[in-house]
């Protein structure tokens, strides 16, 4: 039984006797792409933002960026003890509503 398990894992990528897949060849998820994309944009790193944008479809990246924005806004609002609406307006330089 253990022999069959060893054989099974030896034939899988990254299994015994095989090198692990290169990090640049692995699949990236939506949230990882969004995190790298947004942080690269904030740091004005066009190369990294372009790279992250190529990891997933534009629609998936948009969804991930939106989710990141919502989570960041909620966290910042809690930290400031303000509403997400007022924090969003402040961050964008808009007058209070």
Coordinates of C-alpha atoms in Angstrom, one line a residue:
X1 CA 0.0 0.0 0.0
X2 CA 2.8 2.5 0.9
X3 CA 4.6 1.6 -2.3
X4 CA 1.5 2.6 -4.3
X5 CA 1.2 5.9 -2.4
X6 CA 4.9 6.7 -3.0
X7 CA 4.5 5.9 -6.7
X8 CA 1.3 8.1 -6.8
X9 CA 3.1 11.1 -5.2
X10 CA 6.3 10.6 -7.2
X11 CA 4.3 11.1 -10.5
X12 CA 2.6 14.3 -9.3
X13 CA 4.3 17.7 -10.0
X14 CA 6.4 18.5 -7.0
X15 CA 6.2 14.9 -5.8
X16 CA 9.2 12.8 -4.6
X17 CA 12.0 12.8 -7.1
X18 CA 10.7 15.8 -9.0
X19 CA 11.5 19.5 -8.6
X20 CA 8.8 21.7 -7.3
X21 CA 7.1 23.9 -10.0
X22 CA 8.8 27.2 -10.5
X23 CA 6.9 30.0 -8.7
X24 CA 6.6 32.0 -11.9
X25 CA 4.8 29.1 -13.6
X26 CA 2.2 28.5 -10.8
X27 CA -1.4 29.7 -10.9
X28 CA -2.2 32.9 -9.1
X29 CA -5.6 33.5 -7.5
X30 CA -7.8 36.5 -7.9
X31 CA -7.0 37.9 -4.4
X32 CA -3.2 37.5 -4.8
X33 CA -3.3 39.2 -8.2
X34 CA -5.4 42.1 -6.7
X35 CA -3.1 42.5 -3.7
X36 CA 0.1 42.7 -5.9
X37 CA -1.6 44.9 -8.5
X38 CA -2.9 47.5 -5.9
X39 CA 0.2 47.5 -3.9
X40 CA 2.3 48.0 -7.1
X41 CA 0.1 50.8 -8.2
X42 CA 0.4 52.5 -4.8
X43 CA 4.2 52.2 -5.1
X44 CA 4.2 53.4 -8.7
X45 CA 5.7 50.1 -9.9
X46 CA 4.3 49.7 -13.4
X47 CA 6.3 46.5 -14.1
X48 CA 4.8 44.7 -11.1
X49 CA 1.2 46.0 -11.8
X50 CA 1.4 44.9 -15.4
X51 CA 2.7 41.5 -14.3
X52 CA -0.1 41.0 -11.8
X53 CA -2.7 42.2 -14.3
X54 CA -1.6 39.3 -16.5
X55 CA -2.2 36.6 -13.9
X56 CA -6.0 36.6 -14.1
X57 CA -8.7 37.9 -16.5
X58 CA -9.5 41.6 -16.3
X59 CA -12.9 40.8 -14.9
X60 CA -11.4 38.6 -12.1
X61 CA -8.8 41.4 -11.3
X62 CA -11.6 43.9 -11.1
X63 CA -13.5 41.7 -8.7
X64 CA -10.4 41.2 -6.6
X65 CA -9.6 44.9 -6.5
X66 CA -13.1 45.7 -5.5
X67 CA -13.0 43.1 -2.7
X68 CA -9.7 44.5 -1.5
X69 CA -11.1 48.0 -1.5
X70 CA -14.1 47.0 0.5
X71 CA -12.1 45.1 3.1
X72 CA -9.6 48.0 3.4
X73 CA -12.3 50.6 3.7
X74 CA -14.1 48.6 6.4
X75 CA -10.8 48.1 8.3
X76 CA -9.9 51.7 8.1
X77 CA -13.4 52.8 9.1
X78 CA -13.2 50.6 12.2
X79 CA -9.8 51.9 13.1
X80 CA -11.0 55.5 12.8
X81 CA -14.4 54.8 14.4
X82 CA -16.1 56.4 11.4
X83 CA -18.6 55.1 8.8
X84 CA -17.1 53.6 5.6
X85 CA -19.0 56.2 3.6
X86 CA -17.2 59.1 5.4
X87 CA -13.8 57.4 5.2
X88 CA -14.3 56.8 1.5
X89 CA -15.2 60.4 0.8
X90 CA -12.2 61.6 2.9
X91 CA -9.8 59.3 1.1
X92 CA -11.0 60.6 -2.3
X93 CA -10.8 64.2 -1.2
X94 CA -14.6 64.7 -1.4
X95 CA -16.5 67.1 0.9
X96 CA -18.5 65.5 3.7
X97 CA -22.0 64.6 2.5

